[in-house]
Amino acid sequence: MESIYSIGVDIGTSTTEVIISKLTIQSSLGPSLLPITMIDKKEVIYRSPIFFTPILEGELIELDKIREFVKQSLEDSGINKESIATGAVIITGETARKENAANVSEKLSEYLGEFVVATAGPKLESLLAGFGSKAQELSKHKNCLVLNLDIGGGTTNNALFDCGEDKMTYALDIGGRLVRVNEHQEVIYISDRIKHMIRELNLCINVGEVVEIEDITSLCSRLSKSVLECVGLHPMTESTKKLYITEYEVPERTDYISISGGVGEYVQEEKLQRGIPTELFKHGDIGVLLGREITKAFEPYPFLLQMPKEKIRATVIGAGAHSLSMSGSTIGFDESILPIKNVPIIKIFTDTQDYERIYEKAKDRMQLYNSPVIALGLKGPVSPSYQTLKSIASQIIHLYEAVSSPIVVLLEEDFAKALSQMLKQSVGPNKKVICLDKIVTVNGDYVDIGTPILSAIPVVIKTLIYQS
């Protein structure tokens, strides 16, 4: 066994956080007698203070301040930067929409090392928070439907899990920093996204004016009702529909609902049910009041709400934990596009492998990632017939028709060469094909594929670790 250190940096709408973990790595021989390196244990050894994300003039992320915060966090943890073996940087929420978001994530990753870099859109952030809050784990353990709401500074990111498998991801502009106030209780910012609600409620909330708690409470009460609407507990209104960032979706039913994120810290917080103004506005926004009103909104559903194991840190990615393997001689690949790095993997099936539904199950997932290359992970049948191969190939070709990405398929079972030949015959020379086998992945992994070594291909699977 060997231990390595990993770092995770989450740059969110309101806050930036750093987590450092110690991962215990264990090597073993896989079914093909090739070494597979897996994470045996992970332990969080450092959690940074909560740092407000610095934004210049509302448009640009201040990279220098972020980098200084990360540097200070490393010093406080007692871990040298050179000792960090892996990790991830992710930008989420409203911050992911900033003009320099992609540049910041890349520069910070370069400063730290060669890590997974993901500028998360609202759907991907929803998925990450669902894993990080342990909602996915609860759904799998109880074989039920669990909906996680990650309510942060700018957005509410929802992920529905059915027996551990993600079924739906969507997001709305509901968050704690949609209205900001100063120490004199004067409004200094109002998001354009909620101004229609302020008008509908005829509230006196204006930039530059002192705001009454009753008005802010009324707004938060209305936003909490929008939360009930977006989870299917109340009929949907046009006012709430206007808050959707993604396409309009509402679950038909859920067994449990968990609430993570910064606002989630104040849901079911008894001390805040009778707060004084200085306490309610202690963060200079409406987050505390919003948490209090959401608590009230869920009072008629006492058995539905399950507090998650992780709240404000749910979206922090702990590390890019490496699972090393070699895909052997029975593979197919176009060497001209190798090596490729940081390729997101879509794993659409867990238990039941319905190969006639590959396109249907994966088409929406392809939109989660803004990446020039996207890989499809499949377990695959042990000894596929010609007809099964043909069906799988047809579905994969249909899936990749609408994207510029080469076809990249990662199989657990040993039939990559046959599948790659069938794919190449169908798509011709203009669409590059890589098909590897004996590669075990999970949804949310990233993959590096190297250049050939004799008849084998070196592969690094980077698993996003959701800290607890």
Coordinates of C-alpha atoms in Angstrom, one line a residue:
M1 CA 0.0 0.0 0.0
E2 CA 1.0 3.6 -0.7
S3 CA -0.4 6.9 0.5
I4 CA -0.6 10.1 -1.5
Y5 CA -2.0 13.6 -0.9
S6 CA -4.8 15.1 -3.0
I7 CA -6.3 18.6 -3.1
G8 CA -9.7 19.9 -4.1
V9 CA -10.5 23.5 -4.8
D10 CA -14.2 24.7 -5.3
I11 CA -14.6 28.3 -6.5
G12 CA -18.3 29.0 -6.0
T13 CA -20.7 31.9 -6.3
S14 CA -20.3 32.9 -2.6
T15 CA -17.3 31.0 -1.3
T16 CA -14.1 29.3 -2.2
E17 CA -12.9 26.2 -0.3
V18 CA -9.9 23.9 -0.2
I19 CA -9.9 20.3 1.0
I20 CA -6.8 18.2 1.3
S21 CA -7.1 14.4 1.7
K22 CA -4.8 11.5 2.3
L23 CA -5.5 8.6 -0.1
T24 CA -4.3 5.1 0.5
I25 CA -3.6 3.3 -2.8
Q26 CA -3.6 -0.4 -3.2
S27 CA -2.4 -2.3 -6.2
S28 CA -3.7 -5.7 -7.4
L29 CA -3.9 -7.8 -10.4
G30 CA -7.0 -7.5 -12.5
P31 CA -8.8 -10.3 -14.5
S32 CA -6.3 -9.9 -17.3
L33 CA -3.3 -10.1 -14.9
L34 CA -2.5 -6.5 -15.5
P35 CA -2.0 -4.2 -12.5
I36 CA -4.9 -2.1 -11.4
T37 CA -4.4 0.7 -8.8
M38 CA -7.4 1.5 -6.7
I39 CA -8.2 3.8 -3.8
D40 CA -8.5 1.7 -0.6
K41 CA -9.2 4.5 1.8
K42 CA -9.5 8.3 1.9
E43 CA -9.2 10.6 4.9
V44 CA -9.8 14.3 5.0
I45 CA -6.8 15.9 6.8
Y46 CA -7.5 19.6 6.2
R47 CA -10.5 21.7 5.5
S48 CA -9.9 25.4 4.8
P49 CA -11.8 28.3 6.3
I50 CA -14.7 29.5 4.1
F51 CA -13.4 32.3 1.9
F52 CA -15.7 34.7 0.0
T53 CA -15.0 34.4 -3.7
P54 CA -13.4 37.6 -4.8
I55 CA -15.0 39.2 -7.9
L56 CA -13.8 42.3 -9.7
E57 CA -16.6 44.7 -10.6
G58 CA -19.0 41.8 -10.7
E59 CA -17.4 40.4 -13.9
L60 CA -14.0 38.8 -13.3
I61 CA -12.7 36.3 -10.7
E62 CA -9.6 37.7 -9.0
L63 CA -7.1 34.9 -9.8
D64 CA -4.3 36.4 -7.6
K65 CA -6.5 36.4 -4.5
I66 CA -7.7 32.9 -5.2
R67 CA -4.2 31.6 -5.7
E68 CA -3.0 33.4 -2.5
F69 CA -5.8 31.7 -0.6
V70 CA -4.9 28.3 -1.9
K71 CA -1.2 29.0 -1.1
Q72 CA -2.1 29.9 2.5
S73 CA -4.3 26.8 2.8
L74 CA -1.4 24.7 1.8
E75 CA 0.8 26.4 4.4
D76 CA -1.8 26.0 7.1
S77 CA -2.3 22.3 6.3
G78 CA 1.5 21.6 6.7
I79 CA 1.6 19.9 3.3
N80 CA 4.1 21.1 0.7
K81 CA 2.7 21.8 -2.8
E82 CA 5.3 19.4 -4.2
S83 CA 3.8 16.6 -2.0
I84 CA 0.4 16.9 -3.7
A85 CA 0.1 14.1 -6.1
T86 CA -3.4 14.7 -7.5
G87 CA -6.4 16.9 -7.3
A88 CA -9.1 18.9 -9.0
V89 CA -10.2 22.5 -9.5
I90 CA -13.8 23.3 -10.2
I91 CA -15.7 26.5 -10.7
T92 CA -19.4 26.4 -10.0
G93 CA -22.6 28.4 -9.8
E94 CA -22.7 32.0 -11.0
T95 CA -18.9 32.1 -10.9
A96 CA -18.8 29.5 -13.7
R97 CA -20.5 32.2 -15.9
K98 CA -17.8 34.8 -15.4
E99 CA -15.8 35.9 -18.4
N100 CA -12.5 34.5 -17.2
A101 CA -13.8 31.3 -15.4
A102 CA -12.1 28.8 -17.8
N103 CA -8.8 30.7 -17.7
V104 CA -8.8 30.9 -13.8
S105 CA -9.4 27.1 -13.5
E106 CA -6.6 26.3 -16.0
K107 CA -4.1 28.7 -14.4
L108 CA -4.8 27.5 -10.9
S109 CA -4.5 23.9 -12.0
E110 CA -1.2 24.7 -13.6
Y111 CA 0.0 26.3 -10.3
L112 CA -1.0 23.1 -8.4
G113 CA -0.2 20.4 -10.9
E114 CA -1.6 18.3 -13.7
F115 CA -5.2 17.8 -12.3
V116 CA -8.7 17.4 -13.6
V117 CA -10.1 20.8 -14.5
A118 CA -13.9 21.2 -14.8
T119 CA -15.7 24.4 -15.2
A120 CA -19.1 23.1 -14.2
G121 CA -22.3 24.1 -15.9
P122 CA -25.5 23.9 -13.8
K123 CA -26.3 20.3 -14.7
L124 CA -22.8 19.0 -13.9
E125 CA -22.7 21.0 -10.6
S126 CA -26.1 19.5 -9.7
L127 CA -24.6 16.0 -10.2
L128 CA -21.4 16.7 -8.3
A129 CA -23.4 18.1 -5.3
G130 CA -25.7 15.1 -5.3
F131 CA -22.7 12.8 -5.0
G132 CA -20.9 15.1 -2.5
S133 CA -23.9 15.4 -0.2
K134 CA -24.2 11.6 -0.1
A135 CA -27.7 11.8 -1.6
Q136 CA -26.6 9.3 -4.3
E137 CA -25.3 7.0 -1.6
L138 CA -28.6 7.2 0.4
S139 CA -30.6 6.5 -2.8
K140 CA -28.5 3.4 -3.5
H141 CA -28.5 2.2 0.1
K142 CA -32.3 2.5 0.5
N143 CA -33.2 1.6 -3.1
C144 CA -35.3 4.8 -3.3
L145 CA -35.7 8.1 -5.0
V146 CA -33.6 10.9 -3.4
L147 CA -33.6 14.5 -4.7
N148 CA -30.7 16.7 -3.6
L149 CA -31.1 20.5 -3.7
D150 CA -27.7 22.3 -3.5
I151 CA -28.7 25.9 -2.6
G152 CA -25.7 28.2 -2.8
G153 CA -25.2 31.9 -3.4
G154 CA -26.6 32.2 -6.8
T155 CA -28.2 28.9 -7.9
T156 CA -30.2 25.9 -6.7
N157 CA -28.8 22.8 -8.4
N158 CA -31.0 19.7 -8.2
A159 CA -30.1 16.1 -8.8
L160 CA -32.6 13.1 -8.6
F161 CA -31.2 9.7 -7.9
D162 CA -33.1 6.4 -8.3
C163 CA -31.5 3.5 -6.5
G164 CA -28.1 5.2 -6.9
E165 CA -28.4 6.1 -10.5
D166 CA -28.8 9.8 -11.5
K167 CA -32.1 10.3 -13.3
M168 CA -32.5 14.1 -13.6
T169 CA -30.4 17.2 -13.2
Y170 CA -31.8 20.8 -13.4
A171 CA -31.1 24.2 -11.9
L172 CA -32.8 27.5 -10.9
D173 CA -31.7 30.9 -10.0
I174 CA -32.5 30.6 -6.3
G175 CA -29.7 31.5 -3.9
G176 CA -28.5 33.4 -0.8
R177 CA -26.7 36.2 -2.6
L178 CA -29.4 37.2 -5.1
V179 CA -29.8 40.2 -2.8
R180 CA -26.9 41.7 -0.9
V181 CA -26.9 44.3 1.9
N182 CA -24.2 46.3 3.8
E183 CA -23.7 46.7 7.5
H184 CA -26.3 49.5 7.5
Q185 CA -28.9 47.1 6.0
E186 CA -28.8 49.1 2.8
V187 CA -29.3 47.0 -0.4
I188 CA -26.2 47.1 -2.6
Y189 CA -27.2 44.4 -5.2
I190 CA -30.3 42.8 -6.6
S191 CA -30.1 40.1 -9.2
D192 CA -32.0 40.8 -12.4
R193 CA -33.3 37.2 -12.2
I194 CA -35.6 37.9 -9.2
K195 CA -36.7 41.4 -9.9
H196 CA -40.0 40.1 -11.4
M197 CA -40.8 38.6 -8.0
I198 CA -40.1 41.8 -6.2
R199 CA -42.5 43.6 -8.5
E200 CA -45.2 40.9 -8.2
L201 CA -45.1 41.1 -4.4
N202 CA -45.0 44.9 -4.5
L203 CA -42.0 44.9 -2.1
C204 CA -39.9 47.9 -1.2
I205 CA -36.4 46.5 -2.1
N206 CA -34.3 48.9 -4.0
V207 CA -30.5 49.4 -4.4
G208 CA -29.2 52.2 -2.2
E209 CA -32.2 52.1 0.3
V210 CA -32.5 50.5 3.7
V211 CA -34.6 47.4 3.5
E212 CA -37.1 46.3 6.1
I213 CA -36.8 42.7 7.3
E214 CA -40.5 42.2 6.6
D215 CA -39.9 42.8 2.9
I216 CA -36.9 40.5 2.7
T217 CA -38.8 37.9 4.6
S218 CA -41.6 38.1 2.1
L219 CA -39.2 37.6 -0.8
C220 CA -37.5 34.7 0.9
S221 CA -40.9 33.1 1.7
R222 CA -41.8 33.4 -2.0
L223 CA -38.5 31.8 -3.1
S224 CA -39.0 29.0 -0.6
K225 CA -42.4 28.3 -2.3
S226 CA -40.5 28.2 -5.6
V227 CA -38.4 25.5 -4.1
L228 CA -41.5 23.5 -3.2
E229 CA -42.7 24.0 -6.8
C230 CA -39.5 22.8 -8.4
V231 CA -39.5 19.6 -6.4
G232 CA -43.2 18.8 -7.3
L233 CA -44.8 19.6 -3.9
H234 CA -46.7 22.7 -5.1
P235 CA -48.2 23.5 -8.5
M236 CA -45.7 25.2 -10.8
T237 CA -46.2 29.0 -11.4
E238 CA -45.0 31.1 -14.2
S239 CA -43.0 33.2 -11.8
T240 CA -40.9 30.2 -10.7
K241 CA -40.6 29.0 -14.3
K242 CA -38.7 32.2 -15.1
L243 CA -36.0 31.2 -12.6
Y244 CA -35.0 28.0 -14.5
I245 CA -31.5 28.1 -15.9
T246 CA -31.8 24.7 -17.5
E247 CA -34.8 23.2 -19.3
Y248 CA -38.0 23.1 -17.3
E249 CA -38.2 19.8 -15.3
V250 CA -40.0 18.6 -12.1
P251 CA -39.7 15.1 -10.6
E252 CA -43.0 13.1 -10.7
R253 CA -42.2 11.9 -7.1
T254 CA -39.4 11.6 -4.6
D255 CA -39.0 9.5 -1.4
Y256 CA -36.5 11.9 0.3
I257 CA -35.2 15.4 -0.3
S258 CA -31.8 16.6 1.0
I259 CA -30.6 20.2 1.0
S260 CA -26.9 21.0 0.8
G261 CA -25.0 24.1 -0.1
G262 CA -24.4 27.3 1.9
V263 CA -28.1 28.0 2.4
G264 CA -28.5 24.4 3.4
E265 CA -26.5 25.2 6.6
Y266 CA -29.4 27.2 7.8
V267 CA -32.2 24.8 7.0
Q268 CA -33.6 23.3 10.2
E269 CA -31.3 25.5 12.2
E270 CA -33.4 26.0 15.3
K271 CA -31.4 28.9 16.7
L272 CA -32.2 31.0 13.7
Q273 CA -36.0 30.7 13.9
R274 CA -36.1 33.9 15.9
G275 CA -33.1 35.7 14.7
I276 CA -32.2 39.3 15.2
P277 CA -31.2 41.6 12.2
T278 CA -27.5 41.5 12.8
E279 CA -27.6 37.7 12.8
L280 CA -29.9 37.4 9.8
F281 CA -27.7 39.6 7.7
K282 CA -24.4 38.4 9.1
H283 CA -23.1 37.4 5.6
G284 CA -24.3 40.5 3.9
D285 CA -27.0 38.7 2.0
I286 CA -30.4 36.9 2.4
G287 CA -28.9 33.4 2.8
V288 CA -29.8 33.0 6.5
L289 CA -33.4 34.2 6.0
L290 CA -33.8 32.0 3.0
G291 CA -32.7 29.0 5.0
R292 CA -35.2 29.9 7.7
E293 CA -38.1 30.3 5.3
I294 CA -37.3 27.0 3.5
T295 CA -37.4 25.3 6.9
K296 CA -40.9 26.7 7.4
A297 CA -41.9 25.7 3.9
F298 CA -41.0 22.0 4.5
E299 CA -42.8 21.8 7.9
P300 CA -45.9 20.1 6.4
Y301 CA -43.5 17.3 5.1
P302 CA -41.6 16.2 8.2
F303 CA -40.7 12.7 6.9
L304 CA -39.6 13.9 3.5
L305 CA -36.6 16.1 4.4
Q306 CA -33.4 14.3 5.2
M307 CA -30.4 16.4 6.3
P308 CA -27.3 15.4 4.2
K309 CA -24.0 14.4 5.6
E310 CA -22.3 17.3 3.8
K311 CA -23.8 20.7 3.2
I312 CA -21.7 23.7 2.3
R313 CA -18.8 21.5 1.1
A314 CA -20.9 19.1 -1.0
T315 CA -19.6 20.3 -4.3
V316 CA -15.9 20.3 -3.4
I317 CA -14.1 17.7 -5.4
G318 CA -11.5 16.0 -3.2
A319 CA -9.1 14.7 -5.7
G320 CA -8.4 13.2 -9.1
A321 CA -7.6 9.8 -7.7
H322 CA -5.8 7.7 -10.2
S323 CA -6.8 4.2 -11.3
L324 CA -4.1 3.0 -13.6
S325 CA -4.5 0.2 -16.1
M326 CA -3.4 -1.0 -19.5
S327 CA -5.8 -1.8 -22.3
G328 CA -4.2 -4.8 -24.1
S329 CA -3.9 -6.2 -27.6
T330 CA -7.6 -6.7 -28.4
I331 CA -8.3 -3.1 -28.9
G332 CA -8.8 -0.6 -31.7
F333 CA -7.5 3.0 -31.9
D334 CA -6.4 5.8 -34.2
E335 CA -2.9 6.8 -33.1
S336 CA -3.1 10.1 -34.8
I337 CA -5.2 11.7 -32.0
L338 CA -3.2 10.3 -29.1
P339 CA -2.3 11.2 -26.4
I340 CA -5.5 12.8 -25.1
K341 CA -6.1 14.1 -21.6
N342 CA -8.9 15.0 -19.2
V343 CA -11.6 13.4 -21.3
P344 CA -14.9 13.2 -19.3
I345 CA -16.6 9.8 -19.2
I346 CA -20.3 9.2 -19.5
K347 CA -21.3 5.9 -17.8
I348 CA -25.0 5.4 -18.5
F349 CA -25.7 1.9 -17.1
T350 CA -25.0 0.4 -13.7
D351 CA -26.8 -2.9 -13.3
T352 CA -29.1 -3.5 -16.3
Q353 CA -27.3 -3.1 -19.6
D354 CA -29.9 -2.1 -22.2
Y355 CA -27.8 -1.6 -25.3
E356 CA -30.8 -0.6 -27.4
R357 CA -31.1 2.5 -25.3
I358 CA -27.5 3.8 -25.4
Y359 CA -28.4 6.8 -27.5
E360 CA -31.5 7.6 -25.5
K361 CA -29.7 7.3 -22.1
A362 CA -26.5 9.2 -23.2
K363 CA -27.7 12.0 -25.4
D364 CA -28.5 14.5 -22.6
R365 CA -25.3 13.6 -20.7
M366 CA -23.2 14.7 -23.7
Q367 CA -24.4 18.2 -23.0
L368 CA -23.0 18.2 -19.4
Y369 CA -19.4 18.7 -20.6
N370 CA -17.9 21.5 -22.7
S371 CA -15.1 19.3 -24.0
P372 CA -13.8 18.5 -27.5
V373 CA -13.6 14.8 -26.6
I374 CA -16.1 12.8 -24.6
A375 CA -15.8 9.1 -23.8
L376 CA -18.6 6.5 -23.4
G377 CA -18.1 3.9 -20.7
L378 CA -19.9 0.5 -21.0
K379 CA -19.6 -2.8 -19.3
G380 CA -20.7 -4.7 -22.3
P381 CA -21.7 -8.4 -22.7
V382 CA -19.2 -11.1 -22.0
S383 CA -19.4 -12.8 -25.5
P384 CA -21.5 -10.5 -27.7
S385 CA -23.1 -12.0 -30.8
Y386 CA -22.7 -10.3 -34.2
Q387 CA -26.2 -8.9 -33.9
T388 CA -25.5 -7.5 -30.5
L389 CA -22.3 -5.9 -31.7
K390 CA -24.1 -4.4 -34.7
S391 CA -26.8 -2.9 -32.4
I392 CA -24.2 -1.4 -30.0
A393 CA -22.2 0.1 -32.9
S394 CA -25.4 1.6 -34.4
Q395 CA -26.4 3.2 -31.1
I396 CA -22.9 4.6 -30.5
I397 CA -22.6 6.0 -34.1
H398 CA -26.0 7.8 -33.6
L399 CA -24.8 9.2 -30.3
Y400 CA -21.6 10.7 -31.8
E401 CA -23.2 12.0 -35.0
A402 CA -24.2 15.3 -33.5
V403 CA -20.8 16.1 -31.8
S404 CA -17.4 16.9 -33.1
S405 CA -15.7 14.5 -30.6
P406 CA -14.0 11.4 -32.0
I407 CA -15.7 8.1 -30.9
V408 CA -14.1 7.0 -27.6
V409 CA -15.5 3.9 -26.0
L410 CA -14.2 2.3 -22.8
L411 CA -15.4 -1.3 -22.2
E412 CA -15.1 -3.5 -19.2
E413 CA -15.5 -6.7 -21.2
D414 CA -13.0 -8.0 -23.8
F415 CA -14.4 -7.1 -27.3
A416 CA -13.0 -3.7 -28.1
K417 CA -11.2 -4.8 -31.3
A418 CA -14.4 -6.3 -32.9
L419 CA -16.5 -3.2 -31.9
S420 CA -13.9 -0.8 -33.2
Q421 CA -13.7 -2.5 -36.6
M422 CA -17.5 -2.4 -36.9
L423 CA -17.5 1.3 -36.0
K424 CA -14.7 2.2 -38.4
Q425 CA -16.4 0.4 -41.3
S426 CA -19.6 2.5 -40.7
V427 CA -18.2 6.0 -40.0
G428 CA -15.3 6.0 -42.5
P429 CA -12.0 7.8 -42.2
N430 CA -13.4 11.2 -41.2
K431 CA -14.5 10.1 -37.7
K432 CA -11.6 8.9 -35.5
V433 CA -12.3 5.9 -33.3
I434 CA -10.7 4.7 -30.0
C435 CA -12.1 1.6 -28.4
L436 CA -10.4 0.1 -25.3
D437 CA -11.4 -2.7 -23.1
K438 CA -10.7 -4.0 -19.5
I439 CA -11.3 -0.4 -18.3
V440 CA -13.5 0.0 -15.2
T441 CA -15.1 3.4 -14.9
V442 CA -17.9 5.2 -13.1
N443 CA -20.0 8.2 -14.1
G444 CA -18.1 11.4 -13.6
D445 CA -14.6 9.9 -14.1
Y446 CA -12.1 11.5 -16.5
V447 CA -9.6 9.6 -18.6
D448 CA -6.1 10.2 -20.0
I449 CA -5.2 7.9 -22.9
G450 CA -1.5 7.7 -23.8
T451 CA 0.4 6.6 -26.9
P452 CA 0.9 2.9 -27.6
I453 CA 3.5 0.9 -25.8
L454 CA 4.0 -2.2 -28.0
S455 CA 0.5 -3.6 -28.4
A456 CA -1.0 -1.9 -25.3
I457 CA -2.3 1.5 -24.4
P458 CA -1.6 3.2 -21.0
V459 CA -4.8 4.6 -19.4
V460 CA -5.3 6.8 -16.4
I461 CA -8.8 7.0 -14.9
K462 CA -9.2 10.1 -12.7
T463 CA -12.0 9.6 -10.3
L464 CA -13.7 12.6 -8.8
I465 CA -13.8 11.9 -5.0
Y466 CA -16.6 13.5 -3.1
Q467 CA -15.4 14.3 0.4
S468 CA -17.3 13.5 3.6

